[in-house]
Coordinates of C-alpha atoms in Angstrom, one line a residue:
Chain A
M891 CA 96.9 163.9 164.7
D892 CA 96.6 160.8 167.4
T893 CA 93.7 158.2 165.8
S894 CA 92.8 158.5 169.6
V895 CA 91.8 161.6 169.2
I896 CA 90.2 160.6 165.4
T897 CA 88.0 157.6 166.9
G898 CA 86.6 159.5 170.0
L899 CA 85.3 162.2 167.7
G900 CA 84.3 159.8 165.4
Y901 CA 82.4 158.3 168.1
V902 CA 80.7 161.1 168.8
V903 CA 79.8 161.9 165.6
A904 CA 78.3 158.5 165.0
S905 CA 76.3 158.2 168.8
G906 CA 75.2 161.7 167.3
L907 CA 73.7 160.4 164.2
F908 CA 72.3 157.7 166.4
I909 CA 70.1 159.4 168.4
F910 CA 69.2 162.0 165.9
G911 CA 67.8 158.9 163.2
L912 CA 65.8 157.8 166.6
K913 CA 64.1 160.8 166.7
M914 CA 63.2 161.2 163.3
L915 CA 61.5 157.5 163.6
G916 CA 58.9 159.9 165.8
S917 CA 57.1 160.2 162.5
P918 CA 56.0 157.3 159.5
A919 CA 56.9 160.8 157.0
T920 CA 60.8 161.1 158.1
A921 CA 61.1 157.7 159.3
R922 CA 63.0 156.4 156.2
R923 CA 65.5 158.9 156.0
G924 CA 65.8 158.6 160.3
N925 CA 66.8 155.5 159.3
M926 CA 69.4 155.8 156.6
V927 CA 71.2 158.7 159.0
S928 CA 71.6 155.8 162.1
A929 CA 73.5 153.9 159.3
A930 CA 75.7 156.1 158.2
G931 CA 76.1 157.1 162.3
M932 CA 76.8 152.8 162.1
L933 CA 79.2 153.5 159.0
V934 CA 81.4 156.3 161.1
A935 CA 81.3 154.0 163.9
I936 CA 82.8 151.1 162.0
V937 CA 85.4 153.0 160.0
V938 CA 87.3 154.9 162.6
A939 CA 87.3 151.8 164.4
L940 CA 89.0 150.1 161.9
M941 CA 91.4 153.2 161.8
D942 CA 92.6 151.6 165.0
Q943 CA 96.5 151.0 165.7
G944 CA 96.3 147.6 167.5
I945 CA 94.9 145.9 164.1
V946 CA 98.3 144.6 162.2
D947 CA 95.8 141.9 160.7
Y948 CA 92.5 142.7 158.2
T949 CA 92.0 139.6 156.8
W950 CA 89.8 137.7 159.9
I951 CA 88.3 141.4 160.2
I952 CA 87.4 141.8 156.4
G953 CA 86.4 138.2 155.8
G954 CA 83.5 138.2 159.0
M955 CA 82.6 141.4 157.5
V956 CA 81.4 140.0 153.7
A957 CA 80.1 136.4 155.5
G958 CA 77.9 138.6 158.1
G959 CA 77.3 141.3 155.4
L960 CA 76.3 139.0 152.6
V961 CA 74.0 136.6 155.5
G962 CA 72.6 140.1 156.4
A963 CA 71.7 141.1 152.6
V964 CA 70.0 138.3 151.6
A965 CA 68.3 137.7 154.8
A966 CA 66.7 141.1 154.6
R967 CA 65.8 140.7 151.2
A968 CA 64.3 137.3 150.9
V969 CA 62.4 137.5 154.6
A970 CA 58.3 137.8 154.3
M971 CA 56.8 140.8 156.0
T972 CA 54.5 137.8 157.6
S973 CA 57.8 136.7 159.0
M974 CA 59.2 139.7 160.4
P975 CA 58.6 138.7 164.2
E976 CA 61.2 135.0 163.6
M977 CA 63.6 137.7 162.1
V978 CA 63.8 140.2 164.7
A979 CA 63.6 137.3 167.3
L980 CA 66.7 136.1 165.2
F981 CA 68.9 139.4 165.5
N982 CA 68.5 139.8 169.0
G983 CA 69.9 136.1 169.3
L984 CA 72.7 137.4 167.2
G985 CA 72.9 140.7 168.9
G986 CA 73.2 139.0 172.1
S987 CA 75.6 135.7 170.7
A988 CA 78.2 138.5 169.5
S989 CA 78.3 140.7 173.0
L990 CA 79.0 137.2 174.5
L991 CA 81.7 136.7 172.4
V992 CA 83.6 140.4 172.9
G993 CA 82.8 139.8 176.8
W994 CA 84.9 136.7 176.5
A995 CA 86.9 138.1 174.1
A996 CA 88.2 141.2 176.2
L997 CA 89.2 138.4 179.0
T998 CA 92.9 139.2 179.8
P999 CA 94.8 138.5 182.4
D1000 CA 95.8 141.3 184.2
A1001 CA 92.0 142.6 184.4
A1002 CA 90.6 144.8 187.0
T1003 CA 88.0 143.4 189.3
F1004 CA 85.3 146.9 187.6
T1005 CA 86.2 145.0 184.3
L1006 CA 85.9 141.1 185.3
V1007 CA 82.3 141.9 186.9
T1008 CA 81.4 143.5 183.0
I1009 CA 82.8 141.0 181.3
V1010 CA 80.7 138.5 183.4
L1011 CA 77.8 140.6 182.3
S1012 CA 78.4 140.6 178.9
I1013 CA 78.5 137.3 178.7
L1014 CA 75.2 136.6 181.6
I1015 CA 73.4 139.0 179.4
G1016 CA 74.1 137.7 176.0
G1017 CA 74.0 134.3 176.9
V1018 CA 71.0 133.9 177.9
T1019 CA 69.7 136.6 174.6
L1020 CA 71.5 133.7 172.6
T1021 CA 69.4 131.0 173.5
G1022 CA 66.2 132.6 174.9
S1023 CA 66.1 134.3 170.7
L1024 CA 66.5 131.1 169.5
I1025 CA 63.4 129.7 171.0
A1026 CA 61.2 132.4 170.4
Y1027 CA 62.7 131.6 167.1
G1028 CA 61.5 128.3 167.2
K1029 CA 58.1 129.5 169.0
L1030 CA 57.5 132.2 166.2
S1031 CA 58.2 129.7 162.7
E1032 CA 56.6 126.8 164.3
I1033 CA 59.9 124.3 164.1
M1034 CA 58.5 123.8 167.8
G1035 CA 54.8 124.0 169.1
S1036 CA 54.0 127.6 170.3
G1037 CA 52.3 126.3 173.6
Q1038 CA 53.8 126.5 177.0
I1039 CA 56.1 124.0 178.3
V1040 CA 56.0 123.2 181.6
F1041 CA 56.8 120.6 183.6
R1042 CA 57.4 119.3 187.5
G1043 CA 60.1 120.9 189.6
Q1044 CA 60.8 123.8 186.7
Q1045 CA 61.3 126.1 189.3
I1046 CA 63.9 124.4 191.4
V1047 CA 65.7 123.9 188.3
N1048 CA 65.3 127.6 187.2
S1049 CA 66.6 128.7 191.2
L1050 CA 69.3 125.8 190.9
V1051 CA 71.0 127.8 187.4
I1052 CA 70.4 130.5 188.9
I1053 CA 72.2 130.1 192.3
G1054 CA 74.9 128.5 189.8
I1055 CA 75.2 131.3 187.6
F1056 CA 75.9 133.8 190.3
S1057 CA 78.2 131.7 192.6
G1058 CA 79.9 131.0 188.9
A1059 CA 80.5 134.7 188.3
V1060 CA 81.4 135.3 192.1
M1061 CA 84.3 132.7 192.1
F1062 CA 84.9 134.1 188.7
T1063 CA 86.1 137.5 189.7
M1064 CA 88.1 136.2 192.4
E1065 CA 90.0 133.8 190.6
P1066 CA 89.9 134.5 186.6
T1067 CA 92.9 133.2 185.6
N1068 CA 90.4 129.5 186.4
P1069 CA 89.1 129.1 183.1
N1070 CA 86.5 126.4 184.6
W1071 CA 84.0 129.2 186.7
L1072 CA 84.3 130.9 183.0
Y1073 CA 82.8 127.9 180.9
M1074 CA 80.1 126.9 184.1
V1075 CA 78.5 131.2 183.5
I1076 CA 78.6 130.7 179.9
G1077 CA 76.8 127.3 179.6
L1078 CA 74.9 127.8 182.8
S1079 CA 73.5 131.4 181.1
L1080 CA 72.8 129.5 177.8
V1081 CA 70.4 127.0 179.4
F1082 CA 68.9 130.2 181.6
G1083 CA 67.9 131.4 178.1
V1084 CA 65.9 128.3 177.4
M1085 CA 64.2 128.5 180.4
A1086 CA 63.2 131.6 180.5
V1087 CA 61.6 131.3 177.2
I1088 CA 60.0 127.9 177.0
P1089 CA 57.1 128.3 179.3
I1090 CA 55.9 131.6 177.7
G1091 CA 53.2 130.6 175.2
G1092 CA 52.3 131.9 171.9
A1093 CA 50.0 135.1 172.4
D1094 CA 52.6 136.7 174.8
M1095 CA 55.8 136.4 172.4
P1096 CA 54.9 140.0 171.6
V1097 CA 56.4 140.6 175.3
V1098 CA 59.0 138.0 174.8
I1099 CA 60.5 139.7 171.7
S1100 CA 60.3 142.9 172.9
L1101 CA 63.0 142.0 176.1
L1102 CA 65.0 140.6 174.3
N1103 CA 65.3 143.0 172.5
S1104 CA 66.3 145.1 175.6
Y1105 CA 68.8 142.6 176.5
S1106 CA 70.8 142.3 173.1
G1107 CA 71.7 146.1 173.8
L1108 CA 71.8 145.9 177.2
A1109 CA 74.6 142.8 176.6
A1110 CA 75.9 145.5 174.1
C1111 CA 76.4 148.0 176.7
A1112 CA 77.9 145.6 179.0
A1113 CA 80.2 144.7 176.3
G1114 CA 81.1 148.2 175.9
F1115 CA 82.1 148.9 179.6
A1116 CA 84.2 145.5 179.4
I1117 CA 86.2 147.0 176.1
D1118 CA 86.4 150.9 177.9
N1119 CA 84.4 151.7 174.4
N1120 CA 81.7 154.3 175.1
V1121 CA 79.9 153.8 171.7
L1122 CA 79.1 150.9 172.5
I1123 CA 77.5 151.9 175.6
V1124 CA 75.4 154.7 174.1
A1125 CA 74.3 152.6 171.0
G1126 CA 73.6 149.4 173.7
S1127 CA 71.4 151.4 176.3
L1128 CA 68.9 153.2 173.6
V1129 CA 68.3 149.8 172.0
G1130 CA 67.9 148.5 175.5
A1131 CA 65.6 151.5 176.3
S1132 CA 63.7 150.7 173.5
G1133 CA 62.9 147.0 173.9
I1134 CA 61.6 148.2 177.8
I1135 CA 59.2 150.8 176.4
L1136 CA 57.6 148.4 174.0
T1137 CA 57.9 145.3 176.9
Q1138 CA 56.0 147.8 179.1
I1139 CA 53.5 148.6 176.2
M1140 CA 52.7 144.7 175.8
C1141 CA 52.6 144.2 179.6
K1142 CA 49.9 147.6 179.3
A1143 CA 48.1 146.0 176.9
M1144 CA 47.6 142.9 178.4
N1145 CA 46.7 144.5 181.8
R1146 CA 49.6 142.1 183.2
S1147 CA 52.8 142.4 184.6
L1148 CA 56.1 141.8 183.6
T1149 CA 56.1 139.2 186.4
N1150 CA 52.7 137.8 185.1
V1151 CA 53.5 137.2 181.9
L1152 CA 57.4 135.3 182.4
F1153 CA 56.5 133.2 185.4
S1154 CA 53.1 132.2 185.0
G1155 CA 51.1 132.3 182.5
F1156 CA 47.5 132.2 181.9
A1157 CA 47.4 128.4 183.4
S1158 CA 47.4 129.8 187.1
V1159 CA 44.1 131.5 186.9
S1160 CA 41.0 129.1 187.4
N1161 CA 39.2 128.1 184.5
E1162 CA 35.5 127.6 185.6
V1163 CA 33.1 128.0 182.8
T1164 CA 30.8 130.8 182.6
E1165 CA 27.5 130.4 180.9
I1166 CA 27.5 132.2 178.4
E1167 CA 24.0 133.5 176.8
G1168 CA 22.4 133.6 173.3
E1169 CA 24.0 131.3 170.1
I1170 CA 25.8 131.2 167.4
K1171 CA 24.8 132.6 164.1
P1172 CA 26.0 131.7 160.9
I1173 CA 26.4 133.8 157.8
N1174 CA 27.5 133.3 154.4
A1175 CA 29.3 136.0 151.7
E1176 CA 26.5 136.8 150.1
D1177 CA 24.2 137.9 153.1
A1178 CA 27.4 139.5 154.3
Y1179 CA 27.7 141.3 151.1
Y1180 CA 24.0 142.7 151.1
I1181 CA 24.7 144.6 154.5
L1182 CA 28.2 145.7 153.5
E1183 CA 27.2 147.4 150.7
A1184 CA 24.7 149.3 152.6
A1185 CA 27.7 150.1 155.3
S1186 CA 28.4 153.8 155.0
S1187 CA 30.8 153.5 157.8
V1188 CA 33.3 150.2 158.3
A1189 CA 36.0 149.2 161.1
I1190 CA 38.6 146.3 159.9
I1191 CA 40.0 144.8 162.2
P1192 CA 42.9 142.3 161.7
G1193 CA 44.8 140.1 164.0
Y1194 CA 47.2 137.3 164.3
G1195 CA 45.3 135.0 161.7
M1196 CA 45.6 137.8 158.7
A1197 CA 48.5 136.9 158.8
V1198 CA 48.8 133.1 158.7
A1199 CA 45.7 133.5 156.2
Q1200 CA 48.2 136.4 154.2
A1201 CA 45.1 137.9 153.7
Q1202 CA 46.7 141.9 154.3
H1203 CA 46.3 141.9 150.4
V1204 CA 42.6 141.0 149.8
V1205 CA 41.7 142.9 153.1
K1206 CA 43.1 145.8 150.8
E1207 CA 40.8 144.9 147.8
L1208 CA 37.8 144.5 150.0
S1209 CA 39.1 148.8 151.7
N1210 CA 39.4 150.0 148.0
L1211 CA 35.7 148.3 147.1
L1212 CA 34.2 149.2 150.1
E1213 CA 35.3 153.0 149.3
A1214 CA 34.4 152.7 145.8
N1215 CA 30.6 152.3 147.4
G1216 CA 30.7 155.1 149.1
A1217 CA 31.5 154.3 153.2
E1218 CA 34.6 155.4 155.5
V1219 CA 36.8 152.6 156.5
V1220 CA 38.9 152.4 158.9
F1221 CA 41.4 149.9 160.6
G1222 CA 42.0 149.1 164.4
I1223 CA 44.8 148.1 165.7
H1224 CA 45.3 146.1 168.9
P1225 CA 48.4 146.9 170.5
V1226 CA 49.1 143.1 170.8
A1227 CA 47.5 141.9 167.9
G1228 CA 50.1 139.5 166.0
R1229 CA 53.5 138.5 167.2
M1230 CA 55.2 141.4 167.7
P1231 CA 54.8 145.2 168.4
G1232 CA 53.3 147.1 165.1
H1233 CA 52.7 143.7 162.9
M1234 CA 49.6 144.2 161.7
N1235 CA 51.0 148.1 160.8
V1236 CA 53.5 146.2 158.4
L1237 CA 51.9 144.4 156.9
L1238 CA 48.8 146.6 156.1
A1239 CA 51.3 148.9 154.5
E1240 CA 53.3 146.3 153.1
A1241 CA 49.3 145.8 151.2
D1242 CA 49.3 149.7 150.4
V1243 CA 47.5 151.0 153.4
P1244 CA 48.4 154.4 154.3
Y1245 CA 49.2 154.8 157.4
D1246 CA 47.1 157.4 158.4
Q1247 CA 44.0 155.1 157.8
L1248 CA 45.2 152.3 161.1
L1249 CA 43.6 153.5 164.0
E1250 CA 45.4 152.6 167.5
M1251 CA 42.5 151.3 170.2
D1252 CA 42.5 153.9 172.0
E1253 CA 41.3 156.5 168.6
I1254 CA 38.9 153.7 167.8
N1255 CA 37.0 152.7 170.4
P1256 CA 35.8 156.1 171.0
R1257 CA 34.5 156.3 167.2
M1258 CA 32.9 152.7 167.5
D1259 CA 29.2 153.4 168.1
N1260 CA 28.9 155.2 165.1
V1261 CA 30.3 152.4 162.6
D1262 CA 28.1 150.3 161.0
V1263 CA 30.2 147.2 160.3
A1264 CA 33.0 145.9 162.4
I1265 CA 35.0 142.9 160.7
V1266 CA 36.8 141.1 162.8
I1267 CA 39.5 138.6 160.9
G1268 CA 41.3 136.5 162.6
A1269 CA 41.6 138.6 166.4
N1270 CA 40.2 137.3 169.4
D1271 CA 41.0 137.4 172.9
V1272 CA 41.7 142.0 171.8
V1273 CA 38.0 142.1 171.0
N1274 CA 36.9 140.1 173.5
P1275 CA 34.4 141.8 175.3
A1276 CA 34.4 139.6 178.7
A1277 CA 37.8 141.4 179.2
R1278 CA 35.2 144.2 180.1
E1279 CA 32.0 142.0 181.0
V1280 CA 33.0 138.7 183.2
E1281 CA 35.0 139.3 186.0
S1282 CA 36.1 135.7 186.3
S1283 CA 37.7 136.2 183.3
P1284 CA 41.7 135.5 183.2
I1285 CA 41.1 138.7 180.6
Y1286 CA 39.1 140.6 182.8
G1287 CA 40.8 144.3 182.8
M1288 CA 43.1 143.9 179.6
P1289 CA 41.8 146.6 177.5
V1290 CA 40.5 145.4 174.2
I1291 CA 38.7 147.0 170.9
N1292 CA 34.8 148.1 172.0
V1293 CA 33.7 145.5 168.5
A1294 CA 30.5 144.7 170.0
D1295 CA 29.3 148.4 170.4
A1296 CA 29.3 148.5 166.3
R1297 CA 26.4 148.4 164.8
T1298 CA 26.9 144.9 163.2
V1299 CA 29.8 142.5 163.6
F1300 CA 31.2 140.5 161.5
V1301 CA 33.5 137.6 163.1
L1302 CA 35.9 136.1 160.0
K1303 CA 36.7 132.6 161.7
R1304 CA 38.0 129.2 160.6
S1305 CA 36.2 127.5 162.9
M1306 CA 34.7 127.3 167.0
A1307 CA 37.9 127.1 169.0
S1308 CA 39.1 129.4 170.9
G1309 CA 41.8 131.8 170.9
F1310 CA 45.6 131.3 172.2
A1311 CA 44.6 131.7 175.3
G1312 CA 41.7 129.6 175.8
I1313 CA 39.3 131.9 176.6
E1314 CA 35.6 131.5 175.7
N1315 CA 34.4 134.9 174.1
P1316 CA 31.0 135.9 174.8
L1317 CA 31.6 138.2 171.7
F1318 CA 30.5 135.3 168.8
Y1319 CA 27.1 134.8 170.8
K1320 CA 26.2 138.5 171.0
E1321 CA 22.7 140.0 169.5
N1322 CA 24.8 142.0 166.8
T1323 CA 27.3 139.5 165.8
R1324 CA 27.4 137.4 162.8
M1325 CA 30.1 134.4 162.1
L1326 CA 31.7 133.8 158.7
F1327 CA 33.2 130.8 158.9
G1328 CA 36.2 129.4 156.5
D1329 CA 39.9 130.5 155.7
A1330 CA 40.0 134.5 156.2
K1331 CA 41.5 134.4 152.7
E1332 CA 38.6 132.6 151.0
S1333 CA 35.8 134.6 152.8
L1334 CA 37.3 137.6 152.1
G1335 CA 38.2 136.2 148.5
K1336 CA 34.1 135.7 148.4
L1337 CA 33.1 139.7 149.5
V1338 CA 35.6 140.8 147.1
T1339 CA 33.8 139.1 144.2
E1340 CA 30.3 140.1 145.7
L1341 CA 31.5 143.4 145.9
S1342 CA 32.6 143.8 142.1
S1343 CA 29.8 142.1 140.5
Chain B
M23 CA 92.5 155.9 179.2
N24 CA 88.3 156.6 180.1
G25 CA 87.3 155.6 184.1
A26 CA 84.2 153.8 185.1
E27 CA 82.3 156.5 186.6
Y28 CA 82.7 158.5 183.4
L29 CA 81.4 155.5 181.6
L30 CA 78.5 155.4 184.5
F31 CA 77.5 158.8 184.0
I32 CA 76.7 157.9 179.9
L33 CA 75.4 155.1 180.5
M34 CA 72.9 157.3 183.1
L35 CA 72.6 160.3 180.4
S36 CA 71.6 157.5 177.6
V37 CA 69.6 155.6 179.3
F38 CA 67.2 158.6 179.8
L39 CA 67.5 159.8 176.3
G40 CA 66.5 156.7 174.9
F41 CA 63.4 156.4 177.0
E42 CA 62.6 160.2 176.0
L43 CA 63.1 159.4 172.3
I44 CA 61.1 156.2 172.1
N45 CA 58.4 157.3 174.0
K46 CA 58.0 159.2 171.0
V47 CA 57.6 156.4 168.4
P48 CA 54.4 155.7 167.1
A49 CA 52.9 152.8 167.2
T50 CA 52.5 151.8 163.9
L51 CA 56.5 152.5 163.4
H52 CA 56.9 149.6 166.1
T53 CA 58.2 146.7 163.9
P54 CA 60.6 149.0 162.3
L55 CA 61.9 150.5 165.5
M56 CA 62.7 146.8 166.9
S57 CA 64.6 146.1 163.3
G58 CA 66.1 148.9 163.3
A59 CA 67.2 149.2 167.3
N60 CA 68.5 145.2 166.0
A61 CA 70.6 146.9 163.7
I62 CA 71.8 149.4 166.4
S63 CA 72.8 146.9 168.2
G64 CA 75.3 145.3 165.9
I65 CA 77.3 148.0 167.1
T66 CA 79.2 145.0 169.1
V67 CA 81.1 145.1 165.5
V68 CA 83.4 148.3 166.6
G69 CA 84.7 146.6 169.3
A70 CA 85.0 143.3 168.1
V71 CA 87.2 144.2 165.2
A72 CA 90.4 145.6 167.4
L73 CA 90.0 142.0 169.1
A74 CA 89.7 140.0 165.3
G75 CA 92.3 141.8 164.4
N76 CA 95.3 142.0 166.9
G77 CA 97.1 139.4 164.7
Q78 CA 98.3 137.2 167.8
G79 CA 95.9 134.1 166.7
D80 CA 94.9 133.5 169.9
L81 CA 91.8 132.9 171.2
A82 CA 91.3 136.6 171.6
Q83 CA 91.0 136.9 167.9
W84 CA 88.8 133.8 167.0
L85 CA 86.2 135.0 169.0
G86 CA 86.6 138.8 167.9
A87 CA 86.2 137.5 164.4
G88 CA 83.1 135.4 165.3
A89 CA 81.7 138.4 166.9
V90 CA 82.3 140.4 163.9
A91 CA 80.8 138.2 161.3
L92 CA 77.9 138.2 163.7
A93 CA 77.5 141.7 164.7
T94 CA 77.8 142.6 161.2
V95 CA 74.3 140.1 160.2
N96 CA 72.9 142.4 162.4
V97 CA 73.9 146.0 161.1
I98 CA 73.4 145.0 156.9
G99 CA 70.6 142.9 157.6
G100 CA 69.1 145.2 160.4
Y101 CA 69.2 148.4 158.5
L102 CA 68.0 146.9 154.7
V103 CA 65.3 145.2 156.8
T104 CA 63.8 148.5 158.8
D105 CA 64.1 150.3 155.0
R106 CA 62.5 147.6 152.9
M107 CA 59.5 147.8 155.8
L108 CA 59.0 151.8 156.0
G109 CA 59.3 151.9 152.1
F110 CA 55.8 150.4 152.4
F111 CA 54.5 153.2 154.4
K112 CA 52.9 155.7 152.9
K113 CA 50.3 158.7 153.5
R114 CA 47.1 158.8 151.8
E115 CA 46.8 160.3 148.5
D116 CA 43.9 162.9 147.8

């Protein structure tokens, strides 16, 4: 049989396995097998690709696969769950750069205009994904500051870069034999990736990495067009769709449009100081223990601070002790808690918290009236009642977890500094709020000691 | 040889299918979904091997070899880390 038929059929099987694997990701019970099904699809695709008759020398293929495979395997084993956002950001960048290189390599002197357009697209999307992801990685791993980087004339620079990319792309498709146009598009795409991500602050990172996740898929898709390969198009568009959906979910959870996240940040919102009534009432671990001991229903609301303090294991210990004491314990997870979609869920799962104990915002809010104690651990903006009550607040309208509806709220917080968005939080001044100051892990440790004695 | 309109047809169908599938993934699995998507986007390796193995010693071969290495990091790293993460997800034992 002709090998191109086998290749074609192999790609059909691979695409089917990808689709079926993603379908199995629809439930935590089948998700792990789904991932294996998807991996099997990848294996099939790679095996049939290696049977390509155009391949005359396997040296560099094997070299590349061994090198890449080793790096990937070591990274996957070594990465801490708290660092997953950085890892995904980096992988987005690698995917983008691979597509950039494939698009570039696909350039032949006799390429048709349609192919040239798709080559430009894979280089453009791949390049933006590469440098954008590296900047996101730098911000998430705090190699560079996580704040917004804005400067005078930024919009003008960005406009010039976009015009440059566009004209370079047009010139390239008209004159593909002149490599300077190609280099211009590659260079400016890399610059544009940097420019696109530097003005976005740390708290908006869930949106950025979702979007870059999508771009890495779209880049693969464009490369698929450039080299006339349908399995790249199928797999790339599945990834592209996934990233876009996550981006939408993240934006909705912050009540902001994608344009607003990408181009303005919180800086443009007027920062008028509103008088907050009430006073801060600190509490110590011992008094907190007496209240917790009497509680029959406890809700724990984690945020990025829990990840920073590495407090997920001691949170689980606390939850066990409270349950042993007869209380019902649930976790309320806001969609943008943490630095990437689902970040909190993975950390708590690693600490052995069963996934059916983790409730989404829409599930926990109606139950909050019946909660005796809500414990906020390292979360700030996602529990800020100003989103419901203060019309002038920059986050007004954002859906939040209504912890103030619980009988008592404990807020575990290092100090009185405001959240990443720099917005005052009236929750801290509420009648039923008690502040437990200090490192989250230490404070929880004290509660655990009190409860277990 | 595939025509452009045939590829666009595939694109359209996969995008719609992707939206339907991903909308059903629960929020609790969004991180493994993203790392799993990283692995799938390593599909570029399939295109890169033909370029890396052309035996010409030209630019395309070197670019292809680089792409094979980068995309393989995604494939191996993405699937392994996703598997590791999904291993943590357990239901309450009653």
